[in-house]
Coordinates of C-alpha atoms in Angstrom, one line a residue:
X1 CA -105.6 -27.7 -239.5
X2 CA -109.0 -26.1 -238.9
X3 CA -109.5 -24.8 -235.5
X4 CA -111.3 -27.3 -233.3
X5 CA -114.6 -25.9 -232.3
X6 CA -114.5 -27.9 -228.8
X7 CA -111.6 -25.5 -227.9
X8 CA -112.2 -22.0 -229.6
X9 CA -113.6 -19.2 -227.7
X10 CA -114.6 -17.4 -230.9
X11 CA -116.5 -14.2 -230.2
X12 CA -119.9 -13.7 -231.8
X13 CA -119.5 -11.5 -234.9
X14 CA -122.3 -9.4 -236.9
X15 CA -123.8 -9.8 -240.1
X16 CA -122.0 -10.5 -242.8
X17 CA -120.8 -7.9 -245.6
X18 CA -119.3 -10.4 -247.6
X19 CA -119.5 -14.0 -246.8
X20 CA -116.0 -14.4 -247.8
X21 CA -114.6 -11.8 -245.5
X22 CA -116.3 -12.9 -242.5
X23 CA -115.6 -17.1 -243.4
X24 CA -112.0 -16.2 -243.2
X25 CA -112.0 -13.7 -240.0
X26 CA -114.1 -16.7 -238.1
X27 CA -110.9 -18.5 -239.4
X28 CA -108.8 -16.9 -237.6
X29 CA -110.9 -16.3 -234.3
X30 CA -108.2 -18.4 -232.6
X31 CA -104.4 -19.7 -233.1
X32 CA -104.6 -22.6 -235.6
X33 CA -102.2 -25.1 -234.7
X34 CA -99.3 -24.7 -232.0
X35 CA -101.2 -22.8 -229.3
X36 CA -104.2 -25.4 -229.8
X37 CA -102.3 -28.3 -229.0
X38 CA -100.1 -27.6 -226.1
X39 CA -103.0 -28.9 -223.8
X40 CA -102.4 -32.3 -225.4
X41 CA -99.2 -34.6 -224.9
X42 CA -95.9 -33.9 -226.5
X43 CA -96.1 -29.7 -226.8
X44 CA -95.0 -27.2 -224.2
X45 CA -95.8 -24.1 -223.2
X46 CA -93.2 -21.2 -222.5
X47 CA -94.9 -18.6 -220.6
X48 CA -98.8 -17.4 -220.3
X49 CA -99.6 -14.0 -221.4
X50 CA -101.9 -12.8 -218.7
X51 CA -104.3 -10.3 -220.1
X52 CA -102.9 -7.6 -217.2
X53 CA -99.8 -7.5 -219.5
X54 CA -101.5 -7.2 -223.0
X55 CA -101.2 -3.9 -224.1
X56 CA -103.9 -2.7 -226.8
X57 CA -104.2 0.9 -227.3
X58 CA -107.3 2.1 -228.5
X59 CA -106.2 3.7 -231.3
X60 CA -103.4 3.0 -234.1
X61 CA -102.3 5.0 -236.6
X62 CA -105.4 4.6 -238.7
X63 CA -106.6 1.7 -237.1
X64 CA -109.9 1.9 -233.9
X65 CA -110.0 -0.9 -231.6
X66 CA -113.1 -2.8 -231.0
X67 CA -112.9 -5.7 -229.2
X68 CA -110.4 -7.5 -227.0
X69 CA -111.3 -11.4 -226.2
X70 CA -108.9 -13.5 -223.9
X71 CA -109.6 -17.0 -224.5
X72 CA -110.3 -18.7 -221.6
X73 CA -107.5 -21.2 -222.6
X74 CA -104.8 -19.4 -221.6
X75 CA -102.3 -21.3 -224.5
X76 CA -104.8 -19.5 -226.7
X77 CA -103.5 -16.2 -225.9
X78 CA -105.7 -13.1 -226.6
X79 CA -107.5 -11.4 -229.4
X80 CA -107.7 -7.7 -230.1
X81 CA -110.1 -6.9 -233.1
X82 CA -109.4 -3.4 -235.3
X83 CA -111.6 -1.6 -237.8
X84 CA -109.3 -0.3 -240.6
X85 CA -111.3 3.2 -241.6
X86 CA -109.5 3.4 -245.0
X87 CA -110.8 0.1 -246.3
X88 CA -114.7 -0.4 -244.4
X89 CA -114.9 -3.9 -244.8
X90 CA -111.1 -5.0 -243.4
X91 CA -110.9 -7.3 -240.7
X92 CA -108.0 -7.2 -238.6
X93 CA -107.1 -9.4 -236.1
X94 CA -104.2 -9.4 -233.4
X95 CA -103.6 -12.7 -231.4
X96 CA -100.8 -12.6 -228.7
X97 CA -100.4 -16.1 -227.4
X98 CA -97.5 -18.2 -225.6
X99 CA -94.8 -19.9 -227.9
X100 CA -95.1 -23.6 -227.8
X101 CA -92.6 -26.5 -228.9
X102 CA -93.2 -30.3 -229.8
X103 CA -91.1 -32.1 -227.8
X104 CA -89.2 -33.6 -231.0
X105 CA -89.0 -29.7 -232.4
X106 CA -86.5 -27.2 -232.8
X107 CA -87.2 -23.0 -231.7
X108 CA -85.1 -22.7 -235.2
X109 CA -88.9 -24.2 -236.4
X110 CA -91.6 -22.7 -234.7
X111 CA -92.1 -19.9 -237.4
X112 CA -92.4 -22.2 -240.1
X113 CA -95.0 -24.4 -237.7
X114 CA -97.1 -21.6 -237.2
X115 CA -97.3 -19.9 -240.8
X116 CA -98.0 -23.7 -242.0
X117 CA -100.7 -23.6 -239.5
X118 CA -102.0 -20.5 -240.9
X119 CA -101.6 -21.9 -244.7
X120 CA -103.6 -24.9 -243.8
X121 CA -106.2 -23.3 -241.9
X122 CA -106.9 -20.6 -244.5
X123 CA -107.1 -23.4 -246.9
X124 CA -109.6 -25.8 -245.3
X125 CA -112.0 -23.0 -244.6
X126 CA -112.0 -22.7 -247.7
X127 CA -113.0 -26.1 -249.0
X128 CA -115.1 -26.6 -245.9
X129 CA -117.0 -23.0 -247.3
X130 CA -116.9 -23.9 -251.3
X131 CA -114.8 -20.9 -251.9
X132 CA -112.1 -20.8 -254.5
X133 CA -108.5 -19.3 -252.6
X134 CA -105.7 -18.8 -254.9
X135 CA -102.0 -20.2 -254.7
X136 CA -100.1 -18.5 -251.8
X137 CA -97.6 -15.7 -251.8
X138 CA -94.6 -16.0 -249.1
X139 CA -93.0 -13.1 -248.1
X140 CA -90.6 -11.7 -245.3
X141 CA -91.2 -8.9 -243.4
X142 CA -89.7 -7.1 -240.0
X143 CA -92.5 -4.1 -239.4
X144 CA -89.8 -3.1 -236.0
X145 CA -87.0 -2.6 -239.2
X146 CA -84.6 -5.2 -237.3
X147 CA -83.8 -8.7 -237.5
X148 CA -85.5 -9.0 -234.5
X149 CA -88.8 -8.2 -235.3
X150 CA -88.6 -10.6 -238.6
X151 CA -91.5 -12.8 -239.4
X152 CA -93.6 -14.7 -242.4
X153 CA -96.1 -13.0 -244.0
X154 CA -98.6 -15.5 -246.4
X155 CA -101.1 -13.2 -249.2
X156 CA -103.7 -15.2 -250.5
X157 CA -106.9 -14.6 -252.8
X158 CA -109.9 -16.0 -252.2
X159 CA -113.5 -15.5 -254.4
X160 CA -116.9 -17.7 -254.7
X161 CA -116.0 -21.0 -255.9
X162 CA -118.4 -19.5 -259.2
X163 CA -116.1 -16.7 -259.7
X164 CA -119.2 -14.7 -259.0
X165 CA -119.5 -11.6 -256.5
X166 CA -116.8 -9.4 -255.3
X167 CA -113.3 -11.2 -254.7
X168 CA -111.1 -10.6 -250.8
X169 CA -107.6 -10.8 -249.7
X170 CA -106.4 -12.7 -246.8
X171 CA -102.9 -11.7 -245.1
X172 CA -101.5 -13.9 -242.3
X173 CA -98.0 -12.1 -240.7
X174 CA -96.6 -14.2 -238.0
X175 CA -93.3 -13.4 -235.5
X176 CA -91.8 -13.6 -232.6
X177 CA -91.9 -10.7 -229.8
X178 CA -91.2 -9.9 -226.3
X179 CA -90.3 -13.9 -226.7
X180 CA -94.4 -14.6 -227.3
X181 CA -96.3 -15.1 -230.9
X182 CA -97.2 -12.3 -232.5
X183 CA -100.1 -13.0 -235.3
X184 CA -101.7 -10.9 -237.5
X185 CA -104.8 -11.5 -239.8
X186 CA -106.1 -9.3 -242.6
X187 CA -108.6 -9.9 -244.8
X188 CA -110.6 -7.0 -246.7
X189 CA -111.2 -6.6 -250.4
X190 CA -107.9 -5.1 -251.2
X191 CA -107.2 -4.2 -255.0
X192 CA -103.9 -6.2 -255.9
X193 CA -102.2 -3.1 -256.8
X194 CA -98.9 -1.5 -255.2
X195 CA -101.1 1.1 -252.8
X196 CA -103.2 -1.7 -251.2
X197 CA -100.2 -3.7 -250.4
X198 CA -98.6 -0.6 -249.2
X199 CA -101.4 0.0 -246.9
X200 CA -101.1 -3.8 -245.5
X201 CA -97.8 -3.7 -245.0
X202 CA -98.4 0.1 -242.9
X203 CA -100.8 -1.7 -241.0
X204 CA -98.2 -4.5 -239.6
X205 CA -95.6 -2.1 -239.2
X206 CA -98.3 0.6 -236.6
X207 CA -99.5 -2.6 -235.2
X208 CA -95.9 -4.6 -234.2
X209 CA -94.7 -1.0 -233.4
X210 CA -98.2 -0.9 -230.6
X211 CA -99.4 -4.0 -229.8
X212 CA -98.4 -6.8 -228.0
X213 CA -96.7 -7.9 -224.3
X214 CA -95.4 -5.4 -221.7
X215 CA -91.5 -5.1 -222.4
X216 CA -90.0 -8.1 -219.7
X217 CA -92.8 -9.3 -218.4
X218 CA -91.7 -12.3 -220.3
X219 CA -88.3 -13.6 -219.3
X220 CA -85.7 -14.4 -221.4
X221 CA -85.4 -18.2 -221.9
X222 CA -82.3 -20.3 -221.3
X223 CA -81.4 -22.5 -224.5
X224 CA -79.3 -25.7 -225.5
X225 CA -78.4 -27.3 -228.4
X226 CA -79.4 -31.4 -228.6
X227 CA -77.2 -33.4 -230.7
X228 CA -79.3 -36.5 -231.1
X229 CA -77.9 -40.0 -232.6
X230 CA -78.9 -39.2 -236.1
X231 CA -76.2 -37.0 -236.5
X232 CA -73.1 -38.5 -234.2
X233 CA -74.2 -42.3 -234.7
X234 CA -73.2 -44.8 -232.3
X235 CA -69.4 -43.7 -232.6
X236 CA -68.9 -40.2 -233.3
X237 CA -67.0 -38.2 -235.3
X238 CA -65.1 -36.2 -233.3
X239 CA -64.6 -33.8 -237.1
X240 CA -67.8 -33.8 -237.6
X241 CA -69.5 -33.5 -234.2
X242 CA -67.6 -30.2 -233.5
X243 CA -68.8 -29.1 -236.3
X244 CA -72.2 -29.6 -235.9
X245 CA -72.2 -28.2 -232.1
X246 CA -70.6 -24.8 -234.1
X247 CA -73.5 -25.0 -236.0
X248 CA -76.1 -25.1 -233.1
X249 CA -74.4 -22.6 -231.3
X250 CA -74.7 -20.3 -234.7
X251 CA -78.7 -20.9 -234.6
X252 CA -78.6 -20.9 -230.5
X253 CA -77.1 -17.1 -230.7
X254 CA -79.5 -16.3 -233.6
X255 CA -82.8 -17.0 -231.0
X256 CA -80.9 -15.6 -228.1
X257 CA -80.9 -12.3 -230.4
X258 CA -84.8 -12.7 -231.3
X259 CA -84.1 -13.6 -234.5
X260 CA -86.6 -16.6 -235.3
X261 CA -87.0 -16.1 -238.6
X262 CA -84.8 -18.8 -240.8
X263 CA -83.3 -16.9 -244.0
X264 CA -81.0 -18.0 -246.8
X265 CA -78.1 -15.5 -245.3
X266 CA -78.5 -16.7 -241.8
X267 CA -78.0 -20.9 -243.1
X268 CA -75.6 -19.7 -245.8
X269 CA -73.5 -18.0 -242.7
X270 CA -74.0 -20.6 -240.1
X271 CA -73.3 -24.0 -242.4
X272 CA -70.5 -22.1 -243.8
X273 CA -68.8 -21.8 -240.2
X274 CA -69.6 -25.3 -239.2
X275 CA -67.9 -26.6 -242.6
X276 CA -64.8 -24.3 -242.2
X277 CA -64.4 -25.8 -238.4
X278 CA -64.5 -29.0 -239.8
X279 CA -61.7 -29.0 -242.3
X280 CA -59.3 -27.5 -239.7
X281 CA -60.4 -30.9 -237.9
X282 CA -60.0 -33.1 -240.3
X283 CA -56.6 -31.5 -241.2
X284 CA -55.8 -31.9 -237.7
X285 CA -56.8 -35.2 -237.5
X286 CA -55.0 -36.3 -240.6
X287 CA -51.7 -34.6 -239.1
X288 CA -52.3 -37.1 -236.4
X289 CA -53.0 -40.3 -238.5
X290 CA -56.6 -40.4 -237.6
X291 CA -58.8 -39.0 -240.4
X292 CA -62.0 -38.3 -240.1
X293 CA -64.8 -40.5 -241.2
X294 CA -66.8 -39.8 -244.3
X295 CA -70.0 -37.8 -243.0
X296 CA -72.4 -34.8 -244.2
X297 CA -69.4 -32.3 -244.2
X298 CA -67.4 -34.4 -246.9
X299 CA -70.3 -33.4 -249.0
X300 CA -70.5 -30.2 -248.0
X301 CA -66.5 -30.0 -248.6
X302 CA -66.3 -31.3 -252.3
X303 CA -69.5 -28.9 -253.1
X304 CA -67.6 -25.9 -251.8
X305 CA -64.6 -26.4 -253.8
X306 CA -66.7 -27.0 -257.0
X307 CA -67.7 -23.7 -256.2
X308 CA -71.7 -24.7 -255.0
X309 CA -71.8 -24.5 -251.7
X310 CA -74.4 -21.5 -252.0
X311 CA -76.5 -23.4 -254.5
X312 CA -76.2 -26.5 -251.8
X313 CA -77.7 -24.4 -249.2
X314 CA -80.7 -23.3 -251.2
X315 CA -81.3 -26.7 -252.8
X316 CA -81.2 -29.0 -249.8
X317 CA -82.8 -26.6 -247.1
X318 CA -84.7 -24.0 -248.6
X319 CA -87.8 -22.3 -247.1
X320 CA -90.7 -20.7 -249.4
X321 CA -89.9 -17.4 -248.0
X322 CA -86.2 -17.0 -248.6
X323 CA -84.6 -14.6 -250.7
X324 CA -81.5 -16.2 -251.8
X325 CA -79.3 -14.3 -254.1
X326 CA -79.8 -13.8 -257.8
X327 CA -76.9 -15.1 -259.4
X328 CA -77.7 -19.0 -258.2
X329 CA -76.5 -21.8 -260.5
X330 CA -79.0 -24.0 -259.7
X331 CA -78.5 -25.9 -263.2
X332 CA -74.9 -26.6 -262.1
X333 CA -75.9 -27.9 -259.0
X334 CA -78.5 -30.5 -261.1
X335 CA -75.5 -31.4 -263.0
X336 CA -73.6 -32.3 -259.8
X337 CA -75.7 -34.7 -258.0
X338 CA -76.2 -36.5 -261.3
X339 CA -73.0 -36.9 -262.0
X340 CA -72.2 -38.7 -258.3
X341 CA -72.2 -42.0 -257.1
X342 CA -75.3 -42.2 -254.7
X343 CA -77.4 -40.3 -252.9
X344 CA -76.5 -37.2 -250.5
X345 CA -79.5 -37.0 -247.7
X346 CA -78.9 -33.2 -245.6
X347 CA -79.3 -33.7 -242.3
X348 CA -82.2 -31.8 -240.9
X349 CA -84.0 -31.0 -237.9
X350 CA -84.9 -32.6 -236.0
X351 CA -81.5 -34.2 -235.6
X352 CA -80.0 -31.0 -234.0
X353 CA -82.6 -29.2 -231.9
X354 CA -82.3 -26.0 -229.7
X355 CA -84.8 -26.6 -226.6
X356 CA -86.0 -24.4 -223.5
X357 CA -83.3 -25.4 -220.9
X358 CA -85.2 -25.0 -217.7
X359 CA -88.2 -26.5 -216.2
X360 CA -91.4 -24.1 -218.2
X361 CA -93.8 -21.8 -215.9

């Protein structure tokens, strides 16, 4: 959504060197979505970043400080504007503000929440300014070099809706660190060639490495796993509800770790575990004269042994960043599902959601 201009505290900006450039920075002047709501019902807050724990060094690697705005929200965080000397007319833009959850969300979501709230911001600036933005590029990136430090990074063009003047670049690189957002914004008339990106992708990795929060200032949150009735039903499945509390332990471990960022590996590894669980259950269970009921996992199961239980994973939860591997049947898969009687819904979130398990500051 556009930021509401009742709550932003953008700061005043000088004249323009290219409208487009500066129509996108005023774009980003404040977090878009998450942050912006947690003063109305149904969102919490984790922790505030108090601007004595910001740290914002003057200089990085390339890159000269020049301003530093703490909005006088406090969910909106703070602001700390760069100059980027090797390209003149770069904005960049660091925001550092508290994760938030919807009370009917999962942490396993609150990546994809934000860089959707980037996406939809860039895109009705846009409109609002008649310019003409291309289609967007997902990416992942981790500028620390761990799974940690894993985020979403979104590349989109943007020109005069005439195709006249000079066309601009607008990068939005979102994560998790020292358990608050991290968000970067970049836009700058940046050639689509291999150096420019290069020189992008530099900047993230001097600024995660420099800005941000003082090291545990933040404390660590305590996490559960919520099992809500549209998995277990009124009478549940002792197979499958096992199961599914392996599974959100999986993804409960992954956010303990820092690791917010949702990838084809880490749902490929945790749905696997969750389905292996549940055959020795319903083995069990069988041994015992009470089989299990048909659920999710039976799916799962006959998939598995077709030998598509890596194409299931992709196909019923995949994310527009993931990397999945090459060699994907996804042509088999088609044939499948058409080939079976009925329909096979996945169970997603918010069905099983991993919540803050203490009263928030």
């Amino acid at each position: 959504m556009p930021p509401n201009p009742s709550r932003s505290r953008c700061p005043k900006r000088p004249g323009a060197l290219l409208g487009a450039l500066l129509v996108f920075a005023q774009a980003a002047c404040a977090p878009t979505n998450g942050p912006g709501a947690t003063a109305e019902a149904g969102f919490q807050r984790y922790h505030e970043v108090a601007a004595s724990d910001l740290v914002a060094p003057l200089q990085v690697d390339t890159l000269e400080r020049v301003q530093v705005h703490s909005f006088a929200d406090a969910s909106l965080g703070h602001m700390i504007r760069y100059r980027d000397d090797a390209y003149t007319q770069a904005v960049v833009d660091v925001y550092v503000y508290p994760l938030v959850l919807h009370t009917e969300a999962s942490l396993t979501t609150v990546l994809a929440l934000e860089a959707q709230s980037i996406l939809d911001g860039m895109e009705a600036v846009a409109r609002r300014e008649g310019l003409a933005y291309g289609p967007p590029d997902f990416l992942t990136l981790a500028p620390g070099g761990s799974p940690e430090s894993g985020g979403i990074l979104i590349e989109r063009s943007l020109s005069e809706a005439d195709g006249a003047g000079r066309r601009a670049r607008s990068f939005g690189f979102v994560t998790v660190k020292d358990h608050a957002f991290f968000k970067v914004r970049i836009t700058g008339e940046f050639a689509g060639d291999p150096a420019a990106d290069a020189h992008v992708k530099d900047i993230l990795e001097a600024l995660y490495g420099a800005v941000g929060v003082r090291p545990g200032v933040i404390p660590a949150p305590d996490l559960r796993v919520v099992i809500s009735p549209d998995i277990t039903g009124p009478e549940p499945d002792p197979c499958a509800l096992a199961a599914w509390i392996l599974y959100g332990a999986t993804q409960r471990q992954a956010l303990i770790e820092g690791r917010f960022l949702s990838t084809w590996a880490r749902e490929h590894e945790a749905r696997s575990e969750a389905l292996d669980l549940w055959r020795k259950r319903k083995a069990s269970s069988e041994r015992e004269g009470t089989p299990c009921a048909e659920t999710n996992f039976s799916v799962a199961d006959r998939l598995d042994r077709a030998g598509l239980f890596r194409e299931y994973v992709q196909a019923a939860f995949a994310q527009p960043w993931w990397t999945p591997p090459s060699d994907l049947d996804m042509q088999a898969m088609e044939d499948w599902i058409a080939a079976q009687d009925g329909d096979h819904d996945p169970v997603r979130f918010p069905a099983l959601r991993i919540v803050w398990d203490r009263d928030l500051p």
